[in-house]
Coordinates of C-alpha atoms in Angstrom, one line a residue:
M26 CA 67.4 -38.1 10.7
P27 CA 67.1 -34.3 11.1
A28 CA 63.9 -32.7 12.1
P29 CA 61.8 -31.2 9.3
A30 CA 62.2 -27.5 8.6
L31 CA 58.4 -27.1 9.0
R32 CA 56.2 -28.4 11.8
P33 CA 53.1 -30.3 10.7
G34 CA 50.3 -28.0 9.6
N35 CA 52.7 -25.0 9.1
A36 CA 52.5 -25.0 5.3
V37 CA 49.5 -23.8 3.3
L38 CA 48.9 -25.1 -0.2
V39 CA 46.7 -23.1 -2.5
G40 CA 45.9 -23.7 -6.1
A41 CA 47.8 -26.9 -6.7
R42 CA 46.6 -29.0 -9.6
S43 CA 49.5 -31.4 -10.0
I44 CA 51.1 -32.9 -6.9
D45 CA 54.2 -35.0 -7.1
E46 CA 55.1 -37.9 -4.9
G47 CA 57.2 -35.9 -2.4
E48 CA 54.5 -33.3 -2.1
Q49 CA 51.8 -35.9 -1.6
A50 CA 54.0 -37.5 1.1
A51 CA 54.2 -34.2 2.9
I52 CA 50.4 -33.8 2.7
D53 CA 49.9 -37.3 4.0
R54 CA 52.2 -36.6 7.0
G55 CA 50.0 -33.6 7.8
L56 CA 52.7 -31.0 7.0
V57 CA 50.3 -29.1 4.7
S58 CA 47.1 -27.2 5.7
F59 CA 44.6 -26.2 3.1
D60 CA 42.4 -23.8 5.0
S61 CA 44.3 -21.6 7.5
F62 CA 47.4 -19.6 8.0
P63 CA 49.5 -21.1 10.8
G64 CA 51.5 -19.1 13.2
E65 CA 52.0 -15.4 13.7
Q66 CA 54.0 -14.8 10.6
I67 CA 54.8 -16.6 7.3
Y68 CA 57.2 -17.0 4.4
L69 CA 55.3 -16.7 1.1
H70 CA 56.4 -19.0 -1.7
V71 CA 54.6 -18.6 -5.1
D72 CA 55.1 -21.2 -7.9
L73 CA 54.1 -19.5 -11.1
D74 CA 52.8 -22.8 -12.4
V75 CA 49.7 -22.3 -10.2
L76 CA 48.7 -19.7 -12.9
D77 CA 46.4 -20.7 -15.8
S78 CA 48.6 -21.3 -18.9
S79 CA 46.2 -19.2 -21.0
E80 CA 47.0 -16.2 -18.8
F81 CA 50.7 -16.8 -18.2
G82 CA 52.5 -19.3 -20.5
G83 CA 56.0 -18.7 -19.1
A84 CA 55.8 -21.1 -16.1
T85 CA 58.1 -24.0 -15.9
Y86 CA 55.2 -26.5 -16.0
P87 CA 52.3 -24.6 -17.5
E88 CA 48.9 -26.3 -17.0
P89 CA 45.4 -25.3 -17.9
N90 CA 42.7 -24.6 -15.4
G91 CA 44.9 -22.7 -13.0
L92 CA 44.3 -19.5 -11.1
G93 CA 44.3 -16.1 -12.8
I94 CA 47.0 -13.5 -12.0
A95 CA 44.4 -11.2 -10.4
E96 CA 43.1 -14.1 -8.2
V97 CA 46.5 -14.9 -6.9
A98 CA 47.3 -11.2 -6.3
A99 CA 44.0 -10.8 -4.4
A100 CA 44.8 -13.9 -2.3
I101 CA 48.2 -12.5 -1.5
D102 CA 46.7 -9.1 -0.5
G103 CA 44.3 -11.0 1.8
I104 CA 47.0 -12.8 3.8
P105 CA 46.0 -12.0 7.4
V106 CA 49.4 -12.4 9.1
P107 CA 52.7 -10.7 8.5
V108 CA 54.8 -12.0 5.6
V109 CA 58.5 -11.9 6.6
G110 CA 59.9 -13.3 3.3
A111 CA 58.9 -14.4 -0.1
G112 CA 60.0 -16.2 -3.2
I113 CA 58.5 -16.4 -6.7
T114 CA 59.6 -19.5 -8.6
E115 CA 58.9 -21.6 -11.7
C116 CA 59.4 -18.9 -14.3
A117 CA 60.8 -20.3 -17.5
T118 CA 60.6 -17.3 -19.8
A119 CA 62.7 -14.2 -20.4
D120 CA 60.0 -12.7 -22.7
E121 CA 59.5 -9.2 -21.3
A122 CA 55.9 -8.9 -22.4
E123 CA 55.1 -12.2 -20.6
I124 CA 56.9 -11.2 -17.4
R125 CA 55.1 -7.8 -17.4
K126 CA 51.8 -9.7 -17.0
L127 CA 53.0 -10.6 -13.5
A128 CA 53.1 -7.0 -12.3
P129 CA 49.9 -7.3 -10.2
L130 CA 51.2 -10.4 -8.5
I131 CA 54.6 -8.9 -7.9
E132 CA 53.0 -5.7 -6.5
A133 CA 50.9 -7.8 -4.1
V134 CA 54.0 -9.7 -2.9
V135 CA 55.9 -6.4 -2.3
G136 CA 52.8 -5.0 -0.5
V137 CA 52.6 -7.8 2.0
L138 CA 56.3 -7.7 2.6
R139 CA 56.1 -4.0 3.4
R140 CA 53.1 -4.6 5.7
G141 CA 55.1 -7.4 7.4
A142 CA 58.1 -5.1 7.9
Q143 CA 55.9 -2.6 9.6
D144 CA 54.3 -5.2 12.0

């Protein structure tokens, strides 16, 4: 069996409200950390279904009681280590007005990528 792509503790999970069996297994194996940023640099992955569905309804699996766009943008801005790559996933809409709501989040991602490129 090949080695996992991530070492235990090298993934940080923030804002999850619905965890599937595979994610729970990774958590149980210690792959995921909830309170620190491991390593000297990171890859940032943002699933848009972490957002509250009342603020952004275009996520693949919209759910209530999520984080606000401004909250997620602020959390991204506060990442204390260089971000060397990023992905934004779980968008299920092509509605331009809905996508424009994501501007602060996208700007935060671009900002940390620029900082990471300078480090």
